[in-house]
Structure formats: structure tokens, C-alpha cells
Short mmCIF file of N, CA, C and O in Angstrom, two decimals:
data_model
loop_
_atom_site.label_atom_id
_atom_site.label_comp_id
_atom_site.label_asym_id
_atom_site.label_seq_id
_atom_site.Cartn_x
_atom_site.Cartn_y
_atom_site.Cartn_z
N UNK A 1363 0.81 -1.20 -0.29
CA UNK A 1363 -0.17 -0.03 0.05
C UNK A 1363 1.12 1.55 -0.12
O UNK A 1363 1.76 1.24 1.10
N UNK A 1364 0.55 2.64 -0.53
CA UNK A 1364 1.42 3.80 -0.93
C UNK A 1364 1.00 4.60 0.52
O UNK A 1364 -0.17 4.63 0.71
N UNK A 1365 2.27 4.67 1.12
CA UNK A 1365 2.01 5.71 2.29
C UNK A 1365 1.39 7.24 1.76
O UNK A 1365 1.82 7.23 0.40
N UNK A 1366 0.72 7.55 2.63
CA UNK A 1366 0.34 8.69 2.69
C UNK A 1366 1.47 9.92 2.38
O UNK A 1366 1.36 10.94 1.50
N UNK A 1367 2.41 9.65 2.99
CA UNK A 1367 3.48 10.71 3.12
C UNK A 1367 4.94 10.14 2.45
O UNK A 1367 5.31 8.72 3.24
N UNK A 1368 5.67 10.49 1.72
CA UNK A 1368 6.62 10.18 1.29
C UNK A 1368 8.34 10.36 1.80
O UNK A 1368 9.14 9.62 1.99
N UNK A 1369 8.19 11.48 2.43
CA UNK A 1369 9.62 12.23 2.86
C UNK A 1369 8.91 12.97 4.14
O UNK A 1369 8.09 13.48 4.30
N UNK A 1370 10.28 12.78 4.93
CA UNK A 1370 9.74 13.56 6.17
C UNK A 1370 9.39 15.01 6.09
O UNK A 1370 8.51 15.80 6.84
N UNK A 1371 9.65 15.65 5.03
CA UNK A 1371 9.18 17.19 5.04
C UNK A 1371 7.89 17.20 4.62
O UNK A 1371 7.34 18.13 5.11
N UNK A 1372 6.88 16.64 4.06
CA UNK A 1372 5.72 16.16 3.70
C UNK A 1372 4.99 16.27 4.89
O UNK A 1372 3.98 17.12 5.11
N UNK A 1373 5.21 15.63 6.05
CA UNK A 1373 4.73 15.41 6.97
C UNK A 1373 4.82 16.44 8.19
O UNK A 1373 3.86 17.13 8.52
N UNK A 1374 5.94 16.81 8.06
CA UNK A 1374 6.40 18.37 8.59
C UNK A 1374 5.34 19.16 8.70
O UNK A 1374 4.68 20.04 9.33
N UNK A 1375 5.17 19.81 6.70
CA UNK A 1375 4.35 20.62 6.64
C UNK A 1375 3.03 20.33 7.05
O UNK A 1375 1.97 21.39 7.41
N UNK A 1376 2.68 18.96 6.57
CA UNK A 1376 1.09 19.02 6.93
C UNK A 1376 0.76 18.99 8.44
O UNK A 1376 -0.05 19.82 8.98
N UNK A 1377 1.81 18.56 9.41
CA UNK A 1377 1.47 19.10 10.71
C UNK A 1377 1.35 20.36 11.03
O UNK A 1377 0.69 20.72 11.69
N UNK A 1378 2.43 21.24 10.61
CA UNK A 1378 2.02 22.64 10.66
C UNK A 1378 1.46 23.17 10.57
O UNK A 1378 0.58 23.85 11.12
N UNK A 1379 0.55 22.67 9.18
CA UNK A 1379 -0.35 23.42 8.55
C UNK A 1379 -1.63 22.92 9.46
O UNK A 1379 -2.79 24.03 10.18
N UNK A 1380 -1.68 21.71 10.06
CA UNK A 1380 -2.89 21.18 11.12
C UNK A 1380 -2.98 22.26 12.37
O UNK A 1380 -3.86 22.51 12.97
N UNK A 1381 -1.70 22.41 12.77
CA UNK A 1381 -1.45 23.19 14.18
C UNK A 1381 -2.34 24.34 13.71
O UNK A 1381 -2.58 24.99 14.96
N UNK A 1382 -2.28 24.72 12.58
CA UNK A 1382 -2.62 26.30 12.40
C UNK A 1382 -4.13 26.29 11.92
O UNK A 1382 -4.64 27.27 11.29
N UNK A 1383 -4.61 25.23 11.94
CA UNK A 1383 -6.18 24.86 12.01
C UNK A 1383 -6.52 24.28 10.29
O UNK A 1383 -7.37 24.13 9.92
N UNK A 1384 -5.68 24.41 9.46
CA UNK A 1384 -5.66 23.47 8.10
C UNK A 1384 -5.60 22.02 7.90
O UNK A 1384 -4.18 21.70 8.16
N UNK A 1385 -6.25 21.08 8.10
CA UNK A 1385 -5.94 19.77 8.11
C UNK A 1385 -5.82 19.23 6.62
O UNK A 1385 -5.92 17.95 6.19
N UNK A 1386 -6.00 19.91 5.59
CA UNK A 1386 -6.19 19.29 4.24
C UNK A 1386 -5.07 18.39 3.60
O UNK A 1386 -5.21 17.51 3.36
N UNK A 1387 -4.03 19.14 4.09
CA UNK A 1387 -2.84 18.23 3.49
C UNK A 1387 -2.55 16.93 4.85
O UNK A 1387 -2.11 15.94 4.02
N UNK A 1388 -3.06 17.30 5.76
CA UNK A 1388 -2.97 15.83 6.54
C UNK A 1388 -3.87 14.46 6.08
O UNK A 1388 -3.31 13.58 6.14
N UNK A 1389 -4.98 15.40 5.95
CA UNK A 1389 -6.08 14.20 6.35
C UNK A 1389 -6.61 13.89 4.66
O UNK A 1389 -6.96 12.86 4.47
N UNK A 1390 -6.46 14.64 3.64
CA UNK A 1390 -6.96 14.61 2.30
C UNK A 1390 -8.39 13.91 2.32
O UNK A 1390 -9.28 14.80 3.16
N UNK A 1391 -8.20 12.62 1.92
CA UNK A 1391 -9.64 12.22 1.35
C UNK A 1391 -10.34 11.32 2.86
O UNK A 1391 -11.37 11.35 2.87
N UNK A 1392 -9.59 11.52 3.91
CA UNK A 1392 -10.18 10.89 5.32
C UNK A 1392 -10.58 12.29 6.11
O UNK A 1392 -10.82 11.89 7.47
N UNK A 1393 -10.88 13.53 5.55
CA UNK A 1393 -11.27 14.26 6.50
C UNK A 1393 -12.50 14.58 7.25
O UNK A 1393 -12.75 14.61 8.23
N UNK A 1394 -13.67 13.99 6.45
CA UNK A 1394 -15.22 13.69 7.04
C UNK A 1394 -15.17 12.67 8.23
O UNK A 1394 -15.57 12.54 9.07
N UNK A 1395 -14.04 11.65 7.52
CA UNK A 1395 -13.68 10.11 8.59
C UNK A 1395 -13.46 10.58 10.15
O UNK A 1395 -13.73 10.48 10.95
N UNK A 1396 -12.18 11.75 9.86
CA UNK A 1396 -11.53 12.33 10.91
C UNK A 1396 -12.56 12.94 11.86
O UNK A 1396 -12.85 12.81 13.25
N UNK A 1397 -13.39 13.68 11.27
CA UNK A 1397 -14.46 14.88 11.89
C UNK A 1397 -15.37 14.10 13.05
O UNK A 1397 -16.01 14.08 13.71
N UNK A 1398 -15.64 13.16 12.04
CA UNK A 1398 -17.01 11.96 12.50
C UNK A 1398 -16.52 11.58 13.60
O UNK A 1398 -16.91 11.42 15.11
N UNK A 1399 -15.16 11.10 13.82
CA UNK A 1399 -14.40 10.31 14.77
C UNK A 1399 -14.46 11.34 15.91
O UNK A 1399 -14.40 10.81 17.24
N UNK A 1400 -14.19 12.13 15.82
CA UNK A 1400 -13.55 13.29 16.71
C UNK A 1400 -15.07 13.46 17.66
O UNK A 1400 -15.00 13.68 18.91
N UNK A 1401 -16.20 14.13 16.91
CA UNK A 1401 -17.56 14.27 17.54
C UNK A 1401 -17.85 13.15 18.41
O UNK A 1401 -18.25 13.37 19.46
N UNK A 1402 -17.51 11.98 17.48
CA UNK A 1402 -17.95 10.54 18.51
C UNK A 1402 -17.50 10.43 19.64
O UNK A 1402 -17.96 10.31 20.74
N UNK A 1403 -16.31 10.58 19.79
CA UNK A 1403 -15.39 10.33 20.71
C UNK A 1403 -15.68 11.43 22.14
O UNK A 1403 -15.66 11.26 23.36
N UNK A 1404 -15.66 12.87 21.74
CA UNK A 1404 -15.98 13.83 22.74
C UNK A 1404 -17.49 13.51 22.91
O UNK A 1404 -17.55 14.02 24.14
N UNK A 1405 -18.35 13.28 22.08
CA UNK A 1405 -19.82 12.91 22.84
C UNK A 1405 -19.72 11.77 23.52
O UNK A 1405 -20.59 11.70 24.86
N UNK A 1406 -18.83 10.98 23.35
CA UNK A 1406 -18.71 9.58 24.50
C UNK A 1406 -17.99 10.19 25.90
O UNK A 1406 -17.85 9.33 26.52
N UNK A 1407 -17.39 11.22 25.84
CA UNK A 1407 -16.47 12.04 27.49
C UNK A 1407 -15.36 11.94 26.94
O UNK A 1407 -14.31 12.45 28.16
N UNK A 1408 -14.52 11.75 25.65
CA UNK A 1408 -13.08 11.67 25.81
C UNK A 1408 -12.51 13.14 25.68
O UNK A 1408 -13.25 14.27 25.53
N UNK A 1409 -11.07 13.56 26.46
CA UNK A 1409 -11.18 15.08 26.37
C UNK A 1409 -9.69 14.79 25.78
O UNK A 1409 -9.08 15.88 25.38
N UNK A 1410 -8.85 13.51 25.33
CA UNK A 1410 -7.94 13.48 24.36
C UNK A 1410 -8.26 12.84 23.33
O UNK A 1410 -9.14 11.81 23.39
N UNK A 1411 -7.54 12.86 21.92
CA UNK A 1411 -7.58 12.10 21.30
C UNK A 1411 -6.17 12.24 20.16
O UNK A 1411 -5.35 12.78 20.36
N UNK A 1412 -5.86 10.60 19.80
CA UNK A 1412 -4.96 11.00 18.88
C UNK A 1412 -4.73 10.50 17.58
O UNK A 1412 -5.81 9.51 17.39
N UNK A 1413 -4.38 11.22 16.68
CA UNK A 1413 -4.25 11.08 15.41
C UNK A 1413 -2.74 9.91 14.88
O UNK A 1413 -1.69 10.69 15.06
N UNK A 1414 -2.92 8.96 14.67
CA UNK A 1414 -1.55 7.91 13.80
C UNK A 1414 -1.54 7.98 12.74
O UNK A 1414 -2.03 7.61 12.04
N UNK A 1415 -0.11 8.55 12.42
CA UNK A 1415 0.34 8.42 10.89
C UNK A 1415 1.38 7.38 10.68
O UNK A 1415 2.59 7.54 10.95
N UNK A 1416 0.96 6.29 9.81
CA UNK A 1416 1.88 4.80 9.30
C UNK A 1416 2.75 5.91 8.49
O UNK A 1416 2.37 6.54 7.72
N UNK A 1417 4.01 5.23 8.48
CA UNK A 1417 5.11 6.02 7.69
C UNK A 1417 6.18 4.77 7.41
O UNK A 1417 5.90 3.74 7.95
N UNK A 1418 6.93 4.47 6.49
CA UNK A 1418 7.78 3.53 6.06
C UNK A 1418 9.21 4.13 6.13
O UNK A 1418 9.34 4.98 5.59
N UNK A 1419 10.00 3.27 6.51
CA UNK A 1419 11.59 3.77 6.49
C UNK A 1419 12.20 3.07 5.80
O UNK A 1419 12.26 1.47 6.12
N UNK A 1420 12.88 3.40 4.81
CA UNK A 1420 13.83 2.35 4.12
C UNK A 1420 14.26 1.12 4.55
O UNK A 1420 14.42 -0.09 4.14
N UNK A 1421 15.29 1.57 5.68
CA UNK A 1421 16.33 0.52 6.19
C UNK A 1421 15.08 0.16 7.56
O UNK A 1421 15.89 -0.98 8.10
N UNK A 1422 14.57 0.69 8.23
CA UNK A 1422 14.05 0.12 9.94
C UNK A 1422 12.51 -0.07 9.39
O UNK A 1422 12.20 -1.08 10.39
N UNK A 1423 11.89 -0.53 8.28
CA UNK A 1423 10.50 -0.76 8.05
C UNK A 1423 9.47 0.14 8.52
O UNK A 1423 9.77 1.59 8.66
N UNK A 1424 8.29 -0.17 9.02
CA UNK A 1424 7.09 0.56 9.00
C UNK A 1424 7.02 1.17 10.63
O UNK A 1424 7.91 0.49 11.11
N UNK A 1425 7.02 2.38 10.82
CA UNK A 1425 6.54 3.09 11.96
C UNK A 1425 5.71 4.47 11.56
O UNK A 1425 5.31 4.59 11.05
N UNK A 1426 5.41 4.64 13.06
CA UNK A 1426 4.53 6.02 12.93
C UNK A 1426 4.92 6.84 13.83
O UNK A 1426 5.70 6.81 15.02
N UNK A 1427 4.18 7.93 13.55
CA UNK A 1427 4.19 9.31 14.45
C UNK A 1427 2.80 9.51 14.96
O UNK A 1427 1.84 9.12 14.07
N UNK A 1428 2.49 10.08 16.06
CA UNK A 1428 1.45 10.33 16.98
C UNK A 1428 0.96 11.82 17.02
O UNK A 1428 1.94 12.38 17.83
N UNK A 1429 -0.01 12.46 16.43
CA UNK A 1429 -0.78 13.58 16.90
C UNK A 1429 -1.40 13.38 18.29
O UNK A 1429 -2.39 12.80 18.32
N UNK A 1430 -1.18 14.33 19.16
CA UNK A 1430 -1.95 14.47 20.20
C UNK A 1430 -2.95 15.49 20.53
O UNK A 1430 -2.33 17.04 20.23
N UNK A 1431 -4.38 15.39 20.43
CA UNK A 1431 -5.05 16.56 20.52
C UNK A 1431 -5.45 16.67 21.88
O UNK A 1431 -6.38 15.58 22.21
N UNK A 1432 -6.29 17.94 21.93
CA UNK A 1432 -7.29 17.88 23.46
C UNK A 1432 -8.64 18.75 23.01
O UNK A 1432 -8.17 19.79 22.18
N UNK A 1433 -9.49 18.58 23.76
CA UNK A 1433 -10.68 19.49 23.47
C UNK A 1433 -10.56 20.50 24.47
O UNK A 1433 -10.15 20.46 25.59
N UNK A 1434 -10.61 21.56 24.06
CA UNK A 1434 -10.64 22.99 24.39
C UNK A 1434 -12.08 23.17 26.00
O UNK A 1434 -13.03 22.63 25.41
N UNK A 1435 -11.69 23.62 26.40
CA UNK A 1435 -12.63 24.03 27.38
C UNK A 1435 -14.12 24.30 27.13
O UNK A 1435 -15.13 24.03 28.01
N UNK A 1436 -14.26 24.94 26.30
CA UNK A 1436 -15.63 25.16 25.57
C UNK A 1436 -16.17 24.14 24.82
O UNK A 1436 -16.97 24.25 24.58
N UNK A 1437 -15.31 23.26 24.71
CA UNK A 1437 -16.06 22.26 23.91
C UNK A 1437 -15.95 22.27 22.41
O UNK A 1437 -16.54 21.22 21.89
N UNK A 1438 -15.74 23.36 21.58
CA UNK A 1438 -15.93 23.51 20.71
C UNK A 1438 -14.46 23.88 19.34
O UNK A 1438 -14.58 23.96 18.18
N UNK A 1439 -13.73 23.54 20.45
CA UNK A 1439 -12.13 23.84 19.57
C UNK A 1439 -11.19 22.56 20.09
O UNK A 1439 -11.36 21.89 20.93
N UNK A 1440 -10.35 22.15 19.00
CA UNK A 1440 -9.65 20.91 19.45
C UNK A 1440 -8.16 21.68 18.96
O UNK A 1440 -7.77 22.40 18.26
N UNK A 1441 -6.98 21.24 20.11
CA UNK A 1441 -5.88 21.89 20.15
C UNK A 1441 -4.69 20.70 20.07
O UNK A 1441 -5.01 19.98 20.69
N UNK A 1442 -4.02 21.09 18.77
CA UNK A 1442 -2.86 20.12 18.73
C UNK A 1442 -2.00 20.26 20.02
O UNK A 1442 -1.41 21.13 19.82
N UNK A 1443 -2.09 19.42 20.92
CA UNK A 1443 -0.95 19.35 22.16
C UNK A 1443 0.66 18.86 21.94
O UNK A 1443 1.51 19.23 22.36
N UNK A 1444 0.82 18.01 21.03
CA UNK A 1444 1.92 17.60 20.63
C UNK A 1444 1.74 16.83 19.66
O UNK A 1444 1.12 16.06 19.30
N UNK A 1445 3.34 16.40 19.17
CA UNK A 1445 3.74 15.22 18.19
C UNK A 1445 4.80 14.36 19.00
O UNK A 1445 5.45 14.49 19.60
N UNK A 1446 4.23 12.93 19.15
CA UNK A 1446 4.96 12.21 19.92
C UNK A 1446 5.52 11.04 18.82
O UNK A 1446 4.98 10.58 17.96
N UNK A 1447 6.74 11.07 18.82
CA UNK A 1447 7.99 10.08 17.73
C UNK A 1447 8.27 8.81 18.55
O UNK A 1447 9.10 9.61 19.54
N UNK A 1448 8.06 7.67 18.57
CA UNK A 1448 8.36 6.89 18.90
C UNK A 1448 10.35 6.69 18.63
O UNK A 1448 10.51 7.20 17.71
N UNK A 1449 10.85 6.18 19.98
CA UNK A 1449 12.48 6.06 19.62
C UNK A 1449 12.25 4.45 19.11
O UNK A 1449 13.04 3.69 19.46
N UNK A 1450 12.25 4.44 17.75
CA UNK A 1450 11.98 2.94 17.02
C UNK A 1450 13.42 2.99 16.44
O UNK A 1450 13.90 1.54 16.43
N UNK A 1451 14.38 3.66 16.63
CA UNK A 1451 15.96 3.18 15.99
C UNK A 1451 16.61 2.84 17.48
O UNK A 1451 17.28 1.60 17.42
N UNK A 1452 15.97 2.89 18.53
CA UNK A 1452 16.88 2.51 19.88
C UNK A 1452 15.93 1.16 20.34
O UNK A 1452 16.58 0.18 20.99
N UNK A 1453 14.80 1.29 20.06
CA UNK A 1453 13.60 0.42 20.57
C UNK A 1453 12.94 -0.25 18.92
O UNK A 1453 11.83 0.54 19.03
N UNK A 1454 13.23 -0.92 18.39
CA UNK A 1454 12.37 -1.12 17.35
C UNK A 1454 10.97 -1.43 17.69
O UNK A 1454 10.05 -1.28 16.70
N UNK A 1455 10.93 -2.22 19.05
CA UNK A 1455 9.34 -2.58 18.95
C UNK A 1455 8.34 -1.38 19.38
O UNK A 1455 7.33 -1.53 19.26
N UNK A 1456 9.16 -0.36 19.57
CA UNK A 1456 8.38 1.01 19.90
C UNK A 1456 7.59 1.80 18.46
O UNK A 1456 7.16 2.33 18.58
N UNK A 1457 8.13 1.30 17.64
CA UNK A 1457 8.08 1.73 16.07
C UNK A 1457 6.40 1.58 15.79
O UNK A 1457 6.11 2.64 15.32
N UNK A 1458 5.96 1.11 16.36
CA UNK A 1458 4.15 1.15 15.83
C UNK A 1458 3.14 0.76 17.36
O UNK A 1458 2.03 1.06 17.05
N UNK A 1459 4.04 0.79 18.55
CA UNK A 1459 3.69 0.91 19.68
C UNK A 1459 2.67 2.28 20.21
O UNK A 1459 3.28 3.30 19.78
N UNK A 1460 1.55 2.07 20.86
CA UNK A 1460 1.05 3.11 21.26
C UNK A 1460 1.56 3.82 22.48
O UNK A 1460 2.52 3.22 22.94
N UNK A 1461 2.22 5.34 22.10
CA UNK A 1461 3.09 5.79 22.95
C UNK A 1461 2.57 5.06 24.84
O UNK A 1461 1.48 5.45 25.37
N UNK A 1462 3.68 5.49 25.48
CA UNK A 1462 3.66 4.91 26.80
C UNK A 1462 2.72 5.99 27.87
O UNK A 1462 3.10 7.07 27.37
N UNK A 1463 1.55 5.27 28.57
CA UNK A 1463 0.95 6.48 29.30
C UNK A 1463 -0.31 7.07 28.33
O UNK A 1463 -1.11 7.44 29.08
N UNK A 1464 -0.51 6.59 27.29
CA UNK A 1464 -1.72 7.14 26.24
C UNK A 1464 -2.30 5.69 25.62
O UNK A 1464 -3.03 5.98 24.87
N UNK A 1465 -2.29 4.70 26.56
CA UNK A 1465 -2.79 3.71 26.22
C UNK A 1465 -4.44 3.67 25.83
O UNK A 1465 -5.04 2.92 24.85
N UNK A 1466 -4.86 4.54 26.40
CA UNK A 1466 -6.27 4.30 26.51
C UNK A 1466 -7.07 5.55 25.85
O UNK A 1466 -7.76 5.96 25.99
N UNK A 1467 -6.25 6.60 25.08
CA UNK A 1467 -6.54 7.65 24.38
C UNK A 1467 -6.98 6.97 23.09
O UNK A 1467 -6.02 6.54 22.43
N UNK A 1468 -8.41 7.35 23.00
CA UNK A 1468 -8.85 6.98 21.26
C UNK A 1468 -7.61 7.44 20.00
O UNK A 1468 -7.23 8.44 20.38
N UNK A 1469 -7.85 6.31 19.23
CA UNK A 1469 -6.75 7.32 18.12
C UNK A 1469 -7.58 6.88 16.68
O UNK A 1469 -8.37 5.54 16.71
N UNK A 1470 -6.98 7.80 15.57
CA UNK A 1470 -7.70 7.44 14.42
C UNK A 1470 -6.15 7.12 13.16
O UNK A 1470 -5.22 7.87 13.62
N UNK A 1471 -6.27 6.45 12.57
CA UNK A 1471 -4.93 5.76 11.73
C UNK A 1471 -5.17 6.26 10.37
O UNK A 1471 -6.21 6.24 9.56
N UNK A 1472 -3.85 7.40 9.91
CA UNK A 1472 -3.92 7.61 8.44
C UNK A 1472 -3.07 6.56 7.96
O UNK A 1472 -1.99 6.66 8.58
N UNK A 1473 -3.17 6.00 6.94
CA UNK A 1473 -1.74 5.40 6.39
C UNK A 1473 -1.44 6.01 5.22
O UNK A 1473 -2.37 6.73 4.68
#
């Protein structure tokens, strides 16, 4: 399967745009599914969400990065709180693992 992002700068630019409120480059055709996921999870009481972006490294294989979002106090805004990158070079098992301490946070996958 073709990965959404082919180089790190593509991912970086898409994350920067999302941080500024433009999710187009990041979500592409998954925009409606993402916002439905967000609404559903927040309606169920979640106050944090993660977005997993699957990537491929020529030498190390598949890995992912995680974007952590939180619901703002008025319930009508979503804030990008952080970008979580596993230490897959030193711990190959971490490449696709849910970030430690975030195992219960609902997440959406982009491939």
C-alpha cells in the first residue's frame, strides 16, 4: 500500500498546517471520517484524541508518529498538544506501539 507521506518534510508541513487549523494536507480524503471520529469520541466523554500517521523507513521498515489533540474548555475547539515520535531506532518494538501512558486514548489511523 502506498503511504500518504513519502518524505519527512511532507509530514512536517502537513503537521504545521494542522497546528494552524488547516487539516487538508494531513487528512486528504479522510477529512469527513476524522471529524466524525472526533465528534463521536468527544460525545462519549473523551478529552484527548490521537491521530496515528503510518510511515515507512527504507532501512527500519514501518513506523508511525502520533499527534495528540485535546478538547478545549468550551468544547468547540480542538488543540494540537504534541507530536509523539517513538524511539524506533533504539527500540524497534516501539515503532508501532501506542505511546507509553496513552494506551487508553482513542486514536484514528492515517496510512
